[in-house]
XYZ file of C-alpha atoms in Angstrom:
328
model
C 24.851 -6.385 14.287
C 23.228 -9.837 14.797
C 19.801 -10.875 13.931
C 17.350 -11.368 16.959
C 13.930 -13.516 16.369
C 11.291 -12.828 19.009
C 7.851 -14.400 18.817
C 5.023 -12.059 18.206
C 4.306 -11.846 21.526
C 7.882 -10.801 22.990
C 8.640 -8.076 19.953
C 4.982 -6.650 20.946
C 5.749 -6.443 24.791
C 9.193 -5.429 23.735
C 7.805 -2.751 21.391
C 5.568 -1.206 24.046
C 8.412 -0.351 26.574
C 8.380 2.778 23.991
C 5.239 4.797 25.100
C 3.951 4.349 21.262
C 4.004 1.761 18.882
C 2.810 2.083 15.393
C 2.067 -0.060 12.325
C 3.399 -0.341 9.100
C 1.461 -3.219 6.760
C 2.464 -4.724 3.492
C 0.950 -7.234 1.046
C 1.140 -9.881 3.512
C -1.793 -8.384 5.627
C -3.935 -8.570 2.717
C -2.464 -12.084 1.753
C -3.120 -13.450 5.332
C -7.051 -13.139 4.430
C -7.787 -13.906 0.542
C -4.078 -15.371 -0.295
C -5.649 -16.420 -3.625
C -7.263 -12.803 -4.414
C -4.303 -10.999 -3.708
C -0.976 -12.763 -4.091
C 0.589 -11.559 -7.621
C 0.083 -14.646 -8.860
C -3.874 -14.757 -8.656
C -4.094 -11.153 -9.829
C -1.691 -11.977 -13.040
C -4.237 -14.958 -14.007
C -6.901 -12.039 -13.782
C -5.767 -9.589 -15.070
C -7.163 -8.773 -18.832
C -3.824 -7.775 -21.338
C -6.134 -7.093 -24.547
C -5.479 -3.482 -24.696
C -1.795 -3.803 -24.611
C 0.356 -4.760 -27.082
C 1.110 -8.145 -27.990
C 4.340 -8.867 -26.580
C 3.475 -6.855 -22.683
C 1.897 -10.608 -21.193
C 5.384 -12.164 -22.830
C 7.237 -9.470 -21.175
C 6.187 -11.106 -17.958
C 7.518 -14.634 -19.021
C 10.740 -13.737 -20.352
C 11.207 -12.047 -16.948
C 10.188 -15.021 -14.792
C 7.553 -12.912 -12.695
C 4.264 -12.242 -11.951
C 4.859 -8.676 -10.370
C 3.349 -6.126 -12.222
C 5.677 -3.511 -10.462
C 8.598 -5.170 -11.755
C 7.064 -5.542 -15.632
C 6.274 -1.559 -15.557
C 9.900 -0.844 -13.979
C 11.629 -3.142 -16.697
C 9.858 -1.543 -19.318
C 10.214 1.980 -18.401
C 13.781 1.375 -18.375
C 13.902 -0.984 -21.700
C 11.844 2.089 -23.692
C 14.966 4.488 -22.734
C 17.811 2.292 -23.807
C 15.593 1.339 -27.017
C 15.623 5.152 -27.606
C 19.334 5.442 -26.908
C 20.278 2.058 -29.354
C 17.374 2.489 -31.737
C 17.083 6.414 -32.300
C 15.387 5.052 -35.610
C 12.710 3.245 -33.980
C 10.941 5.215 -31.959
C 7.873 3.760 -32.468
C 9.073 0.598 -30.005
C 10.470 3.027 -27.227
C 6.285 4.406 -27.363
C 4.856 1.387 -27.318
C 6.868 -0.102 -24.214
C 6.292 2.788 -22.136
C 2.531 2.864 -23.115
C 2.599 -0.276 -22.155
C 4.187 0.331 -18.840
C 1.302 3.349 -18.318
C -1.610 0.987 -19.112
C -0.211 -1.749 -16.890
C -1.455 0.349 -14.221
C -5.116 0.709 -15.221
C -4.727 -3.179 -15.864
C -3.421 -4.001 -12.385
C -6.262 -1.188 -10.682
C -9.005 -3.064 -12.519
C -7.690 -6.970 -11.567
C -7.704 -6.045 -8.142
C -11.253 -4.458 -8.367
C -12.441 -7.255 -10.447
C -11.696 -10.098 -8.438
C -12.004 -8.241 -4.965
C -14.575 -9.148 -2.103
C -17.530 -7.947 -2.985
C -18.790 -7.025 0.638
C -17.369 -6.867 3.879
C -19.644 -9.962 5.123
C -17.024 -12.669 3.176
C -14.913 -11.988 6.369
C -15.659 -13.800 8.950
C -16.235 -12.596 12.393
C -13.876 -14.422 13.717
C -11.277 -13.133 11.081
C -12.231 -9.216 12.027
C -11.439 -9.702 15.912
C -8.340 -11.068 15.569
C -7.535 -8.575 13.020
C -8.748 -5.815 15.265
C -6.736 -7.563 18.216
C -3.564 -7.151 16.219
C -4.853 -3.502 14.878
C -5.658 -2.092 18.740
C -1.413 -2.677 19.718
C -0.967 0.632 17.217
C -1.282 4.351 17.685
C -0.972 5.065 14.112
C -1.537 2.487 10.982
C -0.092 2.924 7.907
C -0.466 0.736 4.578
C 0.943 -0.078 1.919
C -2.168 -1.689 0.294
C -5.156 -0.713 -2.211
C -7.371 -3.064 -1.464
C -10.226 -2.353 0.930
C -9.784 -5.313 4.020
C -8.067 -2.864 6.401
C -11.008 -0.109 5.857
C -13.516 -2.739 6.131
C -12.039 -3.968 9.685
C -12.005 -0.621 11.023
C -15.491 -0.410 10.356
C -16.824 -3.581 12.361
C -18.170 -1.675 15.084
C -20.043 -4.003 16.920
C -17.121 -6.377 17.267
C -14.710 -5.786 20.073
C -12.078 -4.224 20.983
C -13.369 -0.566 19.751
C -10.727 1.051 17.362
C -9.430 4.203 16.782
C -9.989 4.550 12.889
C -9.489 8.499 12.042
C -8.256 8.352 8.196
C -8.429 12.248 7.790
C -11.388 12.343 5.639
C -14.581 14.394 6.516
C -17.737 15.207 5.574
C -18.624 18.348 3.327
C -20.015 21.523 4.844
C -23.234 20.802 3.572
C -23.335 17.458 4.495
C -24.974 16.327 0.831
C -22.173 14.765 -1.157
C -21.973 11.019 -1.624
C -18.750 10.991 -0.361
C -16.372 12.519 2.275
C -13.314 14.486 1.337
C -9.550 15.056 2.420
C -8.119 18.810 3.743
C -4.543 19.177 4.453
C -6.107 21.760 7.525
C -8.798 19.186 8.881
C -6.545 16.123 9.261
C -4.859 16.648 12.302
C -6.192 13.854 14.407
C -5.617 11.314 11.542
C -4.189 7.669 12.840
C -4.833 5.685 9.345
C -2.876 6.064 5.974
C -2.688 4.806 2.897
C 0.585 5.464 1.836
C -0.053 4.270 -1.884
C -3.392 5.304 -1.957
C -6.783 3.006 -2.173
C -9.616 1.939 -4.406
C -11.868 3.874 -2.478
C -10.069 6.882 -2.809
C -10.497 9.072 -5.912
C -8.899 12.293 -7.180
C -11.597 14.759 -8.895
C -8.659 16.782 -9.499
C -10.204 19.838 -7.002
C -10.365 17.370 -4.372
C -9.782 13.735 -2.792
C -13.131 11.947 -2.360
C -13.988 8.793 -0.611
C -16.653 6.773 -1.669
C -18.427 5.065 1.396
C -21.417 2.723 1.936
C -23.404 4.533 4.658
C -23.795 7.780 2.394
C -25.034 5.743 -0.575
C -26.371 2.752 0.443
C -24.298 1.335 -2.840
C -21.834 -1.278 -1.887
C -18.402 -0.267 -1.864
C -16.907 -2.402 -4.412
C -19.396 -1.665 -6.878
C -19.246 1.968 -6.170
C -15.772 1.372 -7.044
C -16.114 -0.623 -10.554
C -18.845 1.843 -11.730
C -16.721 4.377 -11.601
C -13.597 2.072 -13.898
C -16.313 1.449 -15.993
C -16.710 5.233 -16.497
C -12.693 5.378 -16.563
C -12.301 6.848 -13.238
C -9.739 5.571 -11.525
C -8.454 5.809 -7.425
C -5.743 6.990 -6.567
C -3.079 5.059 -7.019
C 1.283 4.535 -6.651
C 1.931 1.016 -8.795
C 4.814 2.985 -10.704
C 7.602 1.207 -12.016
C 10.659 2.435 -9.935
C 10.774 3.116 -6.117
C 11.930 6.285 -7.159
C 9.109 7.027 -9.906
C 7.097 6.064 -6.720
C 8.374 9.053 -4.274
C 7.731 11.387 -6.900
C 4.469 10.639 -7.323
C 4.163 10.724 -3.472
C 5.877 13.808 -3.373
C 3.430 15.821 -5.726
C 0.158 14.600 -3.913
C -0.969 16.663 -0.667
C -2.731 13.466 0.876
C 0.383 11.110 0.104
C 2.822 13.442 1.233
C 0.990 14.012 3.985
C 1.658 9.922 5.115
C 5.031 9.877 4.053
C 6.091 12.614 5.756
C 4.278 11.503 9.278
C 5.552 7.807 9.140
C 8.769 9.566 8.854
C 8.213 11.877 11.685
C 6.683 9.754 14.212
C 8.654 8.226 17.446
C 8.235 5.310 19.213
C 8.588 1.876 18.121
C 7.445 0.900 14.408
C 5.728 -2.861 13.632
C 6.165 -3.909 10.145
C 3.945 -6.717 8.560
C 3.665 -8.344 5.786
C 6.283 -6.171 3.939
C 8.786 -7.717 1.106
C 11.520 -5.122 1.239
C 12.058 -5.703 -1.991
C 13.477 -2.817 -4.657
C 10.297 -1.355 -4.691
C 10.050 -0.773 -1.122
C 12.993 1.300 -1.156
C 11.321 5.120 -0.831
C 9.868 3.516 2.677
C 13.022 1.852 3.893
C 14.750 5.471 2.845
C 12.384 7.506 5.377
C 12.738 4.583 7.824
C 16.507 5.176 7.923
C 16.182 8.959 8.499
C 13.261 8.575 10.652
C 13.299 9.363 13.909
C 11.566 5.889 15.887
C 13.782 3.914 18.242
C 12.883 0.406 17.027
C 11.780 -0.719 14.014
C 10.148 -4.790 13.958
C 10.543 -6.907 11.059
C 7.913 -9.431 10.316
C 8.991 -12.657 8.825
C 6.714 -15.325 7.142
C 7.266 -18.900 7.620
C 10.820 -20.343 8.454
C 13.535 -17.758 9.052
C 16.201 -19.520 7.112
C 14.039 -19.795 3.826
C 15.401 -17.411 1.209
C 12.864 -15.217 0.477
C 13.153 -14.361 4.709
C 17.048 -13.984 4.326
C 16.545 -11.348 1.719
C 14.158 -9.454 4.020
C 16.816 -9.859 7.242
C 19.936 -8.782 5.162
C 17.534 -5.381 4.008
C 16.408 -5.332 7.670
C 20.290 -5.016 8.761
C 21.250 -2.896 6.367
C 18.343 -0.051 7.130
C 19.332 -0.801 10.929
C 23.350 -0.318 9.780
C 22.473 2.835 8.232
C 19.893 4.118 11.201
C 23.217 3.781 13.447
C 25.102 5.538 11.231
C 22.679 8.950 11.281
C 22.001 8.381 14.938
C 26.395 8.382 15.474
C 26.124 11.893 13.226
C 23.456 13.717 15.234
């Protein structure tokens, strides 16, 4: 296999010789708009550490990151060798994977915190081109929790019109503040949120979205009233990619997205995405999935390191895509 670079505008016209093309978007969607909101650095020098213990903020230091994912995995995993070493000291094993649970909550509320406050710190400018981009896909699927791609499909007076059908509708009665998710009523959906959203909250009977035009209550704060009141959205920042498909697997409205990005055919875009470790539930349903060809965004120089790790993942999903489609 050899690596071939196309410009945007050659992988999109190559991409649509499939009748449907869909979208998969990462961090670097999010990045492209507020780099200095949501880049793990900014959201690090945010984030507030004072209900964890003492030595969680060194535990990023020591490991040379700012990636909260990484912290939570490394200290999942430290707590169950401390265990296995230090049967004596159990009190250390507790505190490190407390830690790792309240890293979570920590990371939910640094987004929130330091998140646009309204959709009118976009630009208009900003949303067409956005929307330009968006209007190439049949079906969008994220990756993020912040609220930018939610907020774009909701310009509606700015062209081109979007299909924007995230499976959530409103209650029989019509009264609620928010609109709600059924397994039987999402059959036309085209948006997911494959890690869930700050906008989107588990009562525990039922998955709620807060919205604007029910409540007149901007979205954001809708969204920190309810931290403030220890509510908190809906959510995948676990540790492990594999921590992550369990969680996934045991929520109807996750499921739900990982089994249709997994089931769809056509050609797949992907944007802004790392591939890192904790990609690795995604790039697993990728390889079994059943599109013809999958698009690899790179950032900045293709040679630059960070872009060779994402090409040698890249050819090693596309290795092992080969190597299901030679067993069929």
């Amino acid at each position: 296999m050899s690596l071939t670079v196309m410009s945007w505008e050659e992988a999109i016209g190559h991409a649509k010789e499939e009748r449907l093309v869909h979208a998969l978007l990462g961090n670097g969607f999010s990045r492209a708009c507020f780099d200095d909101i949501f880049s793990y650095d900014a959201l690090f020098d945010r984030a507030d550490f004072q209900s964890l213990s003492e030595h969680c903020q060194s535990a990023f230091d020591e490991l040379k990151t700012t990636d909260f994912e990484e912290v939570i995995r490394a200290l999942r995993v430290a707590s169950i060798i401390t265990s296995v070493y230090h049967p004596d000291k159990p009190g250390s094993s507790a505190r490190m994977a407390a830690d790792a649970d309240q890293l979570r909550e920590v990371l939910v509320n640094a987004i929130a915190g330091s998140h646009p406050d309204w959709p009118g710190e976009i630009d208009a400018e900003s949303y067409a081109a956005c929307k330009i981009f968006l209007a190439n896909f049949e079906r969008v699927y994220t990756l993020n929790y912040d609220l930018l791609l939610y907020w774009t499909f909701m310009q509606d007076e700015i062209e081109p019109d979007l299909q924007c059908d995230d499976g959530f509708r409103h209650a029989d009665d019509g009264e609620e503040e928010y609109v709600t998710w059924e397994v039987d009523q999402s059959y036309d959906q085209k948006v997911y949120y494959l890690h869930g959203a700050l906008h989107l909250f588990d009562s525990g009977t039922q998955l709620q979205k807060y919205t604007w035009s029910r409540t007149g209550v901007r979205l954001i704060d809708q969204i920190r009233a309810a931290l403030e009141n220890s509510k908190f959205p809906l959510f995948v920042s676990e540790g492990t990619s594999e921590e992550k498909l369990t969680r996934i697997k045991h929520h109807g409205y996750l499921h739900r997205g990982i089994a249709s990005i997994g089931s769809i055919t056509g050609s797949l875009v992907i944007h802004g995405m790392s591939f890192g470790p904790n990609d690795n539930h995604v790039i697993r349903i990728l390889e079994r999935g059943r599109v013809s060809r999958v698009y690899v965004g790179l950032y900045g120089c293709p040679e630059a390191p960070h872009n060779r790790a994402i090409v040698e993942r890249a050819l090693a999903m596309s290795k092992r895509r080969d190597e299901r489609a030679g067993r069929r």
